[in-house]
Coordinates of C-alpha atoms in Angstrom, one line a residue:
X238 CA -25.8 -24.0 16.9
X239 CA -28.7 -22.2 18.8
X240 CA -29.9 -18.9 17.7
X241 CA -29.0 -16.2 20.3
X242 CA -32.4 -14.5 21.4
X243 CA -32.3 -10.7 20.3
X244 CA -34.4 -10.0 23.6
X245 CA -31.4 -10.9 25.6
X246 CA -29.1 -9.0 24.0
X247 CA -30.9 -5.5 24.0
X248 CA -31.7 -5.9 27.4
X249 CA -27.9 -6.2 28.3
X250 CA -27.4 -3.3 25.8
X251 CA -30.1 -0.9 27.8
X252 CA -28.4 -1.9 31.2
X253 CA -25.3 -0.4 30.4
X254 CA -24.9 3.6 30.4
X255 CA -24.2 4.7 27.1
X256 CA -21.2 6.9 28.7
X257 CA -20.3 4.4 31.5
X258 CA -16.3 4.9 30.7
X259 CA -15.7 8.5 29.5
X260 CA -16.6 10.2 32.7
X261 CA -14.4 9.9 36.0
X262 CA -15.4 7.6 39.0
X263 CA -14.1 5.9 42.2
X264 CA -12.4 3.0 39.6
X265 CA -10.7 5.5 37.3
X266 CA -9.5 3.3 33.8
X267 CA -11.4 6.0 31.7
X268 CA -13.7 6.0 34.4
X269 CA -16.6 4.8 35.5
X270 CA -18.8 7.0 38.0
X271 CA -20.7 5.3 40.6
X272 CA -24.6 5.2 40.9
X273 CA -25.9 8.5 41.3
X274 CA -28.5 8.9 44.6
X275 CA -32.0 9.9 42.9
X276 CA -32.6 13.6 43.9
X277 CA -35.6 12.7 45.8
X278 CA -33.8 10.9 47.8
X279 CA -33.0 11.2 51.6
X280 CA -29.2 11.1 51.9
X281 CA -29.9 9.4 55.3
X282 CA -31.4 6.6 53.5
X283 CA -29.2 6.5 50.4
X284 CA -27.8 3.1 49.5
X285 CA -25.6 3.1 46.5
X286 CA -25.8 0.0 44.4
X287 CA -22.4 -1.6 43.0
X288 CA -23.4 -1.1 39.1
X289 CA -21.5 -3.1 36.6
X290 CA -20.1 -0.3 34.0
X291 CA -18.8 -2.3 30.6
X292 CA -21.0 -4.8 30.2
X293 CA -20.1 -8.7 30.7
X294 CA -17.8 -11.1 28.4
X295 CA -17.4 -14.8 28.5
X296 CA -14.1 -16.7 27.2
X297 CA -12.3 -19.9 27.0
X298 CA -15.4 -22.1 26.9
X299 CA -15.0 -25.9 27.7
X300 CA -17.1 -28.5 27.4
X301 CA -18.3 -28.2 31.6
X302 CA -18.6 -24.4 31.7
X303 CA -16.6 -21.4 30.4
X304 CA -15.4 -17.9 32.1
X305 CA -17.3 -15.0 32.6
X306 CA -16.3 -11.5 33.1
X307 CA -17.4 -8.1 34.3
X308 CA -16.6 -5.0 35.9
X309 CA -17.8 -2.8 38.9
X310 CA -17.7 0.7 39.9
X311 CA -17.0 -0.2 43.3
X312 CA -15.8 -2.6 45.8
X313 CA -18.4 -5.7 45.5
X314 CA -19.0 -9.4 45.1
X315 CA -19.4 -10.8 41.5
X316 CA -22.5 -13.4 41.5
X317 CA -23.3 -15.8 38.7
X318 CA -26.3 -17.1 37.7
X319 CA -26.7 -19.8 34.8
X320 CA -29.8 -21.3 33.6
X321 CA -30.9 -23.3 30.0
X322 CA -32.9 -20.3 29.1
X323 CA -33.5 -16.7 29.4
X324 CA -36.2 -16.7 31.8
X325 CA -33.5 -17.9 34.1
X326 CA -36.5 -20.9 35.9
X327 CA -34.4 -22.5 38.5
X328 CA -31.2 -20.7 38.1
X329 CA -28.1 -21.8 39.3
X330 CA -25.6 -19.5 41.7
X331 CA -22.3 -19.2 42.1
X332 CA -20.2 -16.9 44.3
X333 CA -17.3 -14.9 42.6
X334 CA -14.4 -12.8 43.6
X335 CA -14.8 -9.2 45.8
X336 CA -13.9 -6.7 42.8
X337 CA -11.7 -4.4 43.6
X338 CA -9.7 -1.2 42.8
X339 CA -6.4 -3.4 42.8
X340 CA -7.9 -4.9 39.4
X341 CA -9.4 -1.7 38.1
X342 CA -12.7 -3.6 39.2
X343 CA -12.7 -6.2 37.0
X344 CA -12.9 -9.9 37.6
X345 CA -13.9 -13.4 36.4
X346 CA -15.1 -16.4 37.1
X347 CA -14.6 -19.9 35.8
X348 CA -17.8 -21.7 35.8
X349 CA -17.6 -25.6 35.8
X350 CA -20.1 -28.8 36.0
X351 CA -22.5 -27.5 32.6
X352 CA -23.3 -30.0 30.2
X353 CA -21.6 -29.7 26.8
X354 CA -22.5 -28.8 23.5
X355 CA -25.4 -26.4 25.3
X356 CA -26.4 -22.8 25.1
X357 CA -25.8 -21.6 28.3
X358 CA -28.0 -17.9 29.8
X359 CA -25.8 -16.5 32.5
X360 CA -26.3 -13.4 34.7
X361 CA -24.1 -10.9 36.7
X362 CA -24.8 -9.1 39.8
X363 CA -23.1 -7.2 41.9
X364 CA -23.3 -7.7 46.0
X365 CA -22.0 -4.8 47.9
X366 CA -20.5 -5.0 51.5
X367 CA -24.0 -4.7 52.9
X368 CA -25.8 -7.1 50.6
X369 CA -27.4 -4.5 48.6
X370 CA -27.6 -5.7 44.9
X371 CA -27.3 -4.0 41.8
X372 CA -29.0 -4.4 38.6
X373 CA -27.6 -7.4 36.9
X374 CA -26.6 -7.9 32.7
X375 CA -27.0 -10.8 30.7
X376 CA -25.5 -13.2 28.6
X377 CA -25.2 -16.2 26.5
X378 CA -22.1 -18.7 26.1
X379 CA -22.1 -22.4 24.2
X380 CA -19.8 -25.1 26.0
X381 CA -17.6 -27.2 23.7
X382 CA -18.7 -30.3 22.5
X383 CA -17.6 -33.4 23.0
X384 CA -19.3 -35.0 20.2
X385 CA -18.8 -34.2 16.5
X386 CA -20.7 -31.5 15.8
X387 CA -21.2 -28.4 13.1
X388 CA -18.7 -25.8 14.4
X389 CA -18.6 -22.2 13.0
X390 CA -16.4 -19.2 14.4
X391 CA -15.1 -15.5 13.6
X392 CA -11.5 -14.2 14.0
X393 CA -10.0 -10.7 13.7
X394 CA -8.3 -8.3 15.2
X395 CA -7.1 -4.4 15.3
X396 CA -9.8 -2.4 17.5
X397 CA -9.5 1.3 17.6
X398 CA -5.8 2.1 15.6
X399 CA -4.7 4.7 14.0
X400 CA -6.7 7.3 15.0
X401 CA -9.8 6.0 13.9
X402 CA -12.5 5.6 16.9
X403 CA -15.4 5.0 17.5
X404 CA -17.6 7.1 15.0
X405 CA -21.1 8.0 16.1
X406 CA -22.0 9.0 12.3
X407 CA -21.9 5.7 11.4
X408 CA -23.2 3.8 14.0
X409 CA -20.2 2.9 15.8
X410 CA -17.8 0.3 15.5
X411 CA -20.9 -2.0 13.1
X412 CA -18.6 -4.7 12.3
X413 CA -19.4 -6.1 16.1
X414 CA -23.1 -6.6 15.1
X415 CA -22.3 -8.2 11.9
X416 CA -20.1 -10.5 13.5
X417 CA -22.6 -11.5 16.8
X418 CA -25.4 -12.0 13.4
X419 CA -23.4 -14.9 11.9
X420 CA -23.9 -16.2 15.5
X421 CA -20.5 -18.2 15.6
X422 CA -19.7 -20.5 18.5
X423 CA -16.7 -18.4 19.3
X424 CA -14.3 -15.4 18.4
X425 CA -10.6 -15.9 17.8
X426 CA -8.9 -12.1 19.1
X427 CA -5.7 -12.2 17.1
X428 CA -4.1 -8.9 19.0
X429 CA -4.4 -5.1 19.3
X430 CA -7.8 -5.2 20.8
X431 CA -6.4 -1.3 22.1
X432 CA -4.1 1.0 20.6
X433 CA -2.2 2.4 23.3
X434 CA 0.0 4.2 21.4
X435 CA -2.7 6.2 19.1
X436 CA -4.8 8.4 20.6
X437 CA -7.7 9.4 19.4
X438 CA -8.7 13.3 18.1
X439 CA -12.5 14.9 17.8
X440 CA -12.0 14.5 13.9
X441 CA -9.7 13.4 11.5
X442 CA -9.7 13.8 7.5
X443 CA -9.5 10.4 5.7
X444 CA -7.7 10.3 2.8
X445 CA -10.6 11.1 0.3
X446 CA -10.7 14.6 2.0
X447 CA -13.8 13.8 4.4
X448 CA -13.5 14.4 8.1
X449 CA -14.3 11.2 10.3
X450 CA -15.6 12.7 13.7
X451 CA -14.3 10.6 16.6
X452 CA -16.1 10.2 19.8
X453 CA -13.6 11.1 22.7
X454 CA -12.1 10.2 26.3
X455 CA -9.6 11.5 27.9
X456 CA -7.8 8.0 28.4
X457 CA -7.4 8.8 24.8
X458 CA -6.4 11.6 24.5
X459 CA -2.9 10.9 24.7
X460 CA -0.5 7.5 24.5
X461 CA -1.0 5.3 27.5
X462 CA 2.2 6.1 29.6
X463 CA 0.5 5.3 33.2
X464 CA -1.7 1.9 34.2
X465 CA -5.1 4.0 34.7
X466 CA -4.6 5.5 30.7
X467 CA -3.7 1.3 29.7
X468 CA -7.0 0.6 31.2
X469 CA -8.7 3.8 30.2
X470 CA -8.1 2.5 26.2
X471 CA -10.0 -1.2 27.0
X472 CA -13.2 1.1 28.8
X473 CA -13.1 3.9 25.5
X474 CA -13.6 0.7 23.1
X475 CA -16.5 -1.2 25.9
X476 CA -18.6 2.4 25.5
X477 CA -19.7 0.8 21.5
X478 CA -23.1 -0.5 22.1
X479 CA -22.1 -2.8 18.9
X480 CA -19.3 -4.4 21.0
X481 CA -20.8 -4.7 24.1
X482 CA -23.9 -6.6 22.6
X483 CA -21.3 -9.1 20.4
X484 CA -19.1 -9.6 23.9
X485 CA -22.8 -10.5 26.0
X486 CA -23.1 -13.2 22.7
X487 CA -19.7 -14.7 21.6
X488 CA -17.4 -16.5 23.6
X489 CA -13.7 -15.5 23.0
X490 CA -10.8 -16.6 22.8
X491 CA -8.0 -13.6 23.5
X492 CA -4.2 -13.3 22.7
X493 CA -2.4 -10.3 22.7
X494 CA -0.3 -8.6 20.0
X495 CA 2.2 -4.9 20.1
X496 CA 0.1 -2.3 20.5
X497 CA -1.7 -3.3 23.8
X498 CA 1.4 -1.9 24.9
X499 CA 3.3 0.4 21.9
X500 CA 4.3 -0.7 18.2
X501 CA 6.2 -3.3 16.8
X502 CA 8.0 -3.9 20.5
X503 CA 10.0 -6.7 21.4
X504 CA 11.0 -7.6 25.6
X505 CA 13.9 -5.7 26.6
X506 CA 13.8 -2.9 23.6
X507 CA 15.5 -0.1 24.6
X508 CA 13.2 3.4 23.6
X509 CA 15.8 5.9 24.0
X510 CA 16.8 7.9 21.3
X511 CA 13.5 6.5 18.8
X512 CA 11.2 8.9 17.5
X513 CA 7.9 8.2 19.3
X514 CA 5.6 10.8 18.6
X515 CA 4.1 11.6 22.8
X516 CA 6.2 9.9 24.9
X517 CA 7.8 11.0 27.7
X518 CA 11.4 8.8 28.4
X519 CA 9.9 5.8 27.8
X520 CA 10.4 2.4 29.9
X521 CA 10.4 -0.6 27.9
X522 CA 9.7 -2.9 31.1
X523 CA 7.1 -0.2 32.6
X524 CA 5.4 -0.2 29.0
X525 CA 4.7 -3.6 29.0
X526 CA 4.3 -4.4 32.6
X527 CA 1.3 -1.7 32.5
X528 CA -0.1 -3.1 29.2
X529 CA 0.2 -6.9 30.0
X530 CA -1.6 -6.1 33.2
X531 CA -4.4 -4.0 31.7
X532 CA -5.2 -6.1 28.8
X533 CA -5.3 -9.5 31.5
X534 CA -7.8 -7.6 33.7
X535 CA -9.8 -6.1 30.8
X536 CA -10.3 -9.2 28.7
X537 CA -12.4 -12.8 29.9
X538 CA -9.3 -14.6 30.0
X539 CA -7.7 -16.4 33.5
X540 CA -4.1 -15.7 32.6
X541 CA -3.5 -19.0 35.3
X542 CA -5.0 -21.1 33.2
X543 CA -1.9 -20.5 30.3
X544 CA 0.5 -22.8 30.3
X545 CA 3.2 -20.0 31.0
X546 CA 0.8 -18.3 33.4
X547 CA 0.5 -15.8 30.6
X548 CA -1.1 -16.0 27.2
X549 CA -0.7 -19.1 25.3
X550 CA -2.5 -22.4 25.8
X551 CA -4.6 -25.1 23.7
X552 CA -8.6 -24.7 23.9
X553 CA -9.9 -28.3 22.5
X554 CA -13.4 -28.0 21.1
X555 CA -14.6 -30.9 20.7
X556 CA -13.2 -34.5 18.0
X557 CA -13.1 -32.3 14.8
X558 CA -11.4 -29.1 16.5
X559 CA -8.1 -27.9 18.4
X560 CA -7.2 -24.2 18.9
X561 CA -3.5 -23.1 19.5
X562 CA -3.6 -19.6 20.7
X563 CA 0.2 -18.8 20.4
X564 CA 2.3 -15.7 22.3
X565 CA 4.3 -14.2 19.2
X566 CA 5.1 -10.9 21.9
X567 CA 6.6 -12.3 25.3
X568 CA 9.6 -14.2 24.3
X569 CA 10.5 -12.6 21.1
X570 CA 14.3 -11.8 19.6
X571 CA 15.2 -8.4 18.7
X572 CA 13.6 -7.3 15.8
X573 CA 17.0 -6.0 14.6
X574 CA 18.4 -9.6 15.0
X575 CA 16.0 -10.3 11.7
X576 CA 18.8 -11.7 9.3
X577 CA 21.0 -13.2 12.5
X578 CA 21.8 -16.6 13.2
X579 CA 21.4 -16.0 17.2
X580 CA 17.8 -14.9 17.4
X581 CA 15.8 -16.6 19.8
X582 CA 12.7 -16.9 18.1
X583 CA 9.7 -15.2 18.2
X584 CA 7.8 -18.2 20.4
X585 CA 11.0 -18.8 22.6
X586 CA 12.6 -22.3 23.2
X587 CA 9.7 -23.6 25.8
X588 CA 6.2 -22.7 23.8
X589 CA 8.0 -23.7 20.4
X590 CA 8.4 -27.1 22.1
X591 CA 5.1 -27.1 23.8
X592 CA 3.2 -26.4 20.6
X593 CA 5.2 -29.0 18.5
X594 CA 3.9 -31.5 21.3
X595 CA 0.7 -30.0 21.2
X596 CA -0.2 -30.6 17.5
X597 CA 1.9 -34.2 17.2
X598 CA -0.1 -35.1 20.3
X599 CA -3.6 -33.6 19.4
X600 CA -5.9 -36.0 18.1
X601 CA -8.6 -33.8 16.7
X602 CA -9.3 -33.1 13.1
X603 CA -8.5 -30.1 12.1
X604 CA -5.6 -28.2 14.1
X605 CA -5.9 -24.0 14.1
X606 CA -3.2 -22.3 14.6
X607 CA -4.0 -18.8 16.1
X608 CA -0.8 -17.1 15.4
X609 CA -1.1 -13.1 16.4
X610 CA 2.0 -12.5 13.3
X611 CA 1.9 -13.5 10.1
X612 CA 4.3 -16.4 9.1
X613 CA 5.2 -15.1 5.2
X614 CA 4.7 -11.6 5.2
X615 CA 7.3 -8.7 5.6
X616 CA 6.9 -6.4 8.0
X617 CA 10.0 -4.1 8.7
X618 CA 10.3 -2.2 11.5
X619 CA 11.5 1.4 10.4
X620 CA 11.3 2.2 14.7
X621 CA 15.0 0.0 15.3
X622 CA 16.2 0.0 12.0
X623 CA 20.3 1.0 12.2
X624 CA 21.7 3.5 10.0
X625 CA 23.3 2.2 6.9
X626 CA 22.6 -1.6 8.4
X627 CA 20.0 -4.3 7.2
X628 CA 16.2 -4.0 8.0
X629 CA 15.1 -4.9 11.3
X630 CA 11.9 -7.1 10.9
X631 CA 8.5 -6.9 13.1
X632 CA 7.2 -10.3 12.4
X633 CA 8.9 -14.0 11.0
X634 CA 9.8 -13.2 7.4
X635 CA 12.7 -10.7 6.7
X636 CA 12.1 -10.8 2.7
X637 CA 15.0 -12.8 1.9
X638 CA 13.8 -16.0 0.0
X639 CA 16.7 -17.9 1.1
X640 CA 17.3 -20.5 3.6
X641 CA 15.6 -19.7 7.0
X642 CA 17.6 -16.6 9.0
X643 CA 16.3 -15.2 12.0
X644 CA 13.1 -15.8 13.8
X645 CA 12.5 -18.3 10.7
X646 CA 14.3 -21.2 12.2
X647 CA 12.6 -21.5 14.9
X648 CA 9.4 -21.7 12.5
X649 CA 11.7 -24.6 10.0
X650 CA 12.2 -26.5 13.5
X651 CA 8.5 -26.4 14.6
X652 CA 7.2 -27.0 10.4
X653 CA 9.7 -29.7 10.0
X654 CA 8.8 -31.4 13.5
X655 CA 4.9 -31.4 12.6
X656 CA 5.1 -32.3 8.8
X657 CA 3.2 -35.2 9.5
X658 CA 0.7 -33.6 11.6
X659 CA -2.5 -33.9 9.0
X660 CA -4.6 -30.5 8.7
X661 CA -3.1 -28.1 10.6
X662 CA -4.4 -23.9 9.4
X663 CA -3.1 -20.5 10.7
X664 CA -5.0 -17.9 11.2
X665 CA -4.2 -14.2 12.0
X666 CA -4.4 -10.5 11.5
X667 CA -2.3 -7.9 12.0
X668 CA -1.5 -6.4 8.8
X669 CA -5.0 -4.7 8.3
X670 CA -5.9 -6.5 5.3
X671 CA -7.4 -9.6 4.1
X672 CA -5.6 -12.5 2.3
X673 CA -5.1 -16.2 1.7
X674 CA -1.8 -17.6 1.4
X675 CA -0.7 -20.8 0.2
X676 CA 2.8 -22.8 1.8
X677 CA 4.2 -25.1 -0.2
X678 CA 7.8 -26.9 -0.2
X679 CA 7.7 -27.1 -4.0
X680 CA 8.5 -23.8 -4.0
X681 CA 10.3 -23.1 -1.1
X682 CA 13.9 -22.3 -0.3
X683 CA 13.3 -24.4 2.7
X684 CA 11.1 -27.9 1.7
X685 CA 11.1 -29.8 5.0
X686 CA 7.5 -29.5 5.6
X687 CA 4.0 -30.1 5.2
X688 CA 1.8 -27.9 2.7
X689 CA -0.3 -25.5 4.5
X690 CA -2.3 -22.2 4.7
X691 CA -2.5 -19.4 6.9
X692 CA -5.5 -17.0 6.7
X693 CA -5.2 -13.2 7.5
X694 CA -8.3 -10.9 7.9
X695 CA -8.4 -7.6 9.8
X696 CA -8.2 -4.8 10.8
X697 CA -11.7 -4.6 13.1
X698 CA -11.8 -0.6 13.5
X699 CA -8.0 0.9 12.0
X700 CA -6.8 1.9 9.4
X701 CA -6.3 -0.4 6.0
X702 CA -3.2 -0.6 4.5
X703 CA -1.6 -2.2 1.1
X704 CA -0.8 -5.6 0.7
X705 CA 3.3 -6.1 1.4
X706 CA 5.2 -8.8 0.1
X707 CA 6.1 -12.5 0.9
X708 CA 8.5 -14.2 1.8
X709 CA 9.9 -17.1 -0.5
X710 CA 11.5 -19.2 2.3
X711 CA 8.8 -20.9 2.8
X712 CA 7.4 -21.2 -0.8
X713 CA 4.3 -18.2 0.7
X714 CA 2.1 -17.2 -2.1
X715 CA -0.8 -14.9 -1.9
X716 CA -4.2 -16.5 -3.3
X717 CA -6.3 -13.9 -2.6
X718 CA -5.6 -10.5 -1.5
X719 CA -8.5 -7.6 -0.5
X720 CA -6.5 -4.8 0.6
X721 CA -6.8 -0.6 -0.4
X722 CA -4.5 0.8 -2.7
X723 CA -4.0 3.9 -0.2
X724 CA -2.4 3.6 3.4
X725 CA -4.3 4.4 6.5
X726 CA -7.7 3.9 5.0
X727 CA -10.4 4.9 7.1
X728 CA -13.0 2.8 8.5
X729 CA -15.8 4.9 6.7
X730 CA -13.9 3.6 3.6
X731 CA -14.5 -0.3 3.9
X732 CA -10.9 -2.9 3.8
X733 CA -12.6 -3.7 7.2
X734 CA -12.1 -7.5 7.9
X735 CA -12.9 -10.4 9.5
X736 CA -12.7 -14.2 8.7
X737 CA -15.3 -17.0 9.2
X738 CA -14.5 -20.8 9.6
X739 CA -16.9 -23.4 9.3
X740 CA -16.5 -27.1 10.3
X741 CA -19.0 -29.7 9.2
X742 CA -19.6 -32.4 11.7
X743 CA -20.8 -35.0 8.7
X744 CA -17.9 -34.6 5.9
X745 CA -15.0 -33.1 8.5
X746 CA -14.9 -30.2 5.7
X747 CA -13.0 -27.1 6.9
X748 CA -14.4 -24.0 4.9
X749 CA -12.7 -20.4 5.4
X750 CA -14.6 -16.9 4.4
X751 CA -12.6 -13.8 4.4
X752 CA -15.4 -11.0 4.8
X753 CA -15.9 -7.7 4.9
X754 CA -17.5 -5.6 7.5
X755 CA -20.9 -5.8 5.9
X756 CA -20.5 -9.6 6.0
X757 CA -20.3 -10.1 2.4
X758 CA -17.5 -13.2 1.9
X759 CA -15.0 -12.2 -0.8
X760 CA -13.2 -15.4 -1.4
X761 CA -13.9 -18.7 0.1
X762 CA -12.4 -21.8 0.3
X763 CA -13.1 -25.3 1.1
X764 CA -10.5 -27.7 2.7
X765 CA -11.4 -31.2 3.1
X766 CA -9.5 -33.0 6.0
X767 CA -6.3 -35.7 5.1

């Protein structure tokens, strides 16, 4: 892995306004104003530049090329330049999209025929109707290898919940930098990279009695009910200087989880008659129509290139490494359906088949899993709960430790199909804490599978909560738990999370770190391939 140079990163960090999203602007989202004339200026003569507003983001890398994203504050052309090195000597152009209002501004494009394995400088200008350019921003991406070779990358999730902002006292959201430092090949986004449904107050006491003091917008000052407040909670997070620097450095790989669009929701949920605190009649449909959209226009992923046209698809990185980035939101059951015999899953029939082909047919190494839901931990959902009947359940596990009931046959199916598939890991957030959990059919109601682990580590920038229990169905055990003892810890209190995997190219040795926000590793572990 090549070191990222620092140079290029502040320079992208000083090219975007510190305030770029909280004020209004000809593409609203929180807003982003266009370029000012300089008062000196003859109005005659003005010519305002197309100015990119949120910085630039690359994702899905491959081994020719990955995609690159950015945003403008006006109508314009999106030009790419990429180049072996940051003085950019005989760069190479190529011609994007016209960014328009219809996607908020944003865009992407997919750039092909690099060589792979390689560091790769890119730049981002904006061409306006009449060729005038603005000032562009940098980056850096790595293509996947096609070779053996040392592999390291981050995964998370949970960005701005609860309440809990971004916090100028404490240097923002921190946990970006210390994340872009380990320089990893890639970033894993397990879900909730917004929280549409909390918005977010000047100040708020944590639970110790000190007052966290929130930097505002007025996308947030209220749940997202509208597209333009959906988008407005993606351009509130992009105003961190800590995040924008990490998404100029880190390829990612994006998935989606509840609260780009509201809490613990499943497709076709009917809102009437819940208690949720702000909204206004609330449409189901609308809801996630509006946050679907947002989050694909706000994030570097080319929704096309999913198998569904939506979220989930396989990213191979090279001999020793397949990703799986699953779609636990889409195609879910009810979650009152949690203990019947009729749920449909929480994949749905087509992308449960397509990832039991995907990992009997993959022919890397190691096989990750990125599932945006736990497997073994109970998660009730108090929102669709009846009166006087059983829990309905947010996630797989329902907390009995019986044969599989719900959503959990559809998992049996899919763990009972791959049980022969050699080194296959899960990893995930969600539950704002960190843990390792241990599978195993010796101990399981249901024995018709493979050993395994799944690795959780979150929340990003929300609040912490306690550990909740396992399920026994499929013999889930916790190995290592970091967690508060309090719910809804603050940030400023630490149980911020994140995990780091490491593949050796030499031994094939898979070793997990669950970290905290500092970057100290709490628990490790070493897995050496079958």
């Amino acid at each position: 892995m090549n070191d990222v140079p620092r140079r290029s990163l502040l320079r992208a960090a000083l090219l975007v306004p510190a305030g770029a999203a909280l004020t209004g602007g000809l593409l609203s989202a929180c807003g982003s104003p266009t370029s000012p004339a300089s008062p000196s200026s003859s109005p005659a003569l003005v010519r305002t530049r197309p100015r990119l507003t949120h910085g630039v983001a690359a994702g899905d890398a491959r081994p020719d090329g990955a995609l690159v994203w950015a945003r403008s504050d006006s109508p314009a052309t999106m030009i790419v330049e990429t180049a072996a090195t940051e003085e950019f000597a005989n760069p190479r152009e190529i011609r994007g999209p016209l960014l328009t209002p219809d996607s908020d501004g944003t865009g992407r494009i997919r750039l092909t025929g690099l060589e792979p394995g390689q560091q790769v400088h890119y730049r981002v200008t904006l061409e306006g109707d009449d060729g005038t350019r603005g000032e562009p921003l940098t980056g850096v991406f790595t293509t996947a290898p096609v070779a053996p070779s040392d592999i390291r990358f981050v995964w998370s999730g949970d960005v701005v919940g609860q309440g809990w902002g971004i916090n100028a006292d404490t240097g923002g959201m921190t946990v970006w930098k210390v994340m872009a430092d380990r320089q990893p090949d890639f970033f894993i986004h397990s879900g909730d990279a917004i929280y549409a449904d909390n918005p977010v107050e000047a100040t708020q006491e944590q639970n110790d009695g000190k007052i966290y003091r929130n930097i505002t917008a007025p996308a947030k000052a209220q749940v997202a009910q509208t597209l333009d407040e959906f988008r407005g909670n993606y351009a509130y997070n992009l105003t961190d200087t800590n995040y924008l620097q990490f998404n100029a450095a880190v390829t990612q790989f994006v998935q989606w989880d509840d609260h780009e669009v509201i809490n613990n929701w499943f497709p076709g949920e009917d809102l009437r008659g819940q208690k949720r605190e702000g909204y206004s009649d609330p449409d189901m449909n609308a809801l996630a129509q509006y946050g679907y959209q947002a989050w694909s226009e706000w994030q570097p992923i080319d929704v096309r290139e999913s198998v569904d046209g939506r979220v989930y698809r396989k990213i191979a990185y090279g001999p020793l490494l397949d990703v799986f980035v699953l779609d636990m939101r889409s195609y879910k059951s009810a979650n009152t359906d949690a203990f019947s015999a009729r749920s449909d899953g929480i994949l749905g029939a087509a992308q449960a088949q397509w990832l039991i082909d995907s990992l009997r047919a993959s022919s890397a190494t190691w096989k990750v899993v990125a599932n945006d839901m736990p497997i073994g931990i109970v998660v009730p959902d108090s929102n669709t709960t009846p009166e006087g009947g059983p829990k309905a359940m947010e996630g797989v596990a329902q907390g009995d430790p019986g044969q599989p009931l719900g959503r959990e046959a559809e998992i049996s199916r899919i763990l009972s199909a791959v049980r022969d598939v050699r080194n296959v890991v899960f990893v995930t957030a969600d539950v704002h804490y960190t843990a390792a959990i241990s599978y195993d059919p010796g101990r399981a109601a249901f024995a018709d599978f493979s050993p395994f682990w799944e690795f959780v580590s979150g929340p990003l920038n929300a609040g912490a909560f306690p550990e909740s229990p396992v399920d026994g169905t499929f013999g889930a055990r916790y190995e290592f738990v970091h967690a508060p003892t309090e719910p809804d810890t603050s940030p400023a209190q630490g149980f911020q999370h994140f995990g780091e995997v490491t593949i050796d190219q030499d031994s094939r040795v898979l070793t997990v770190n669950l970290c905290d926000s500092t970057g100290a590793v709490l628990w490790s572990k070493a897995l050496p391939p079958v």
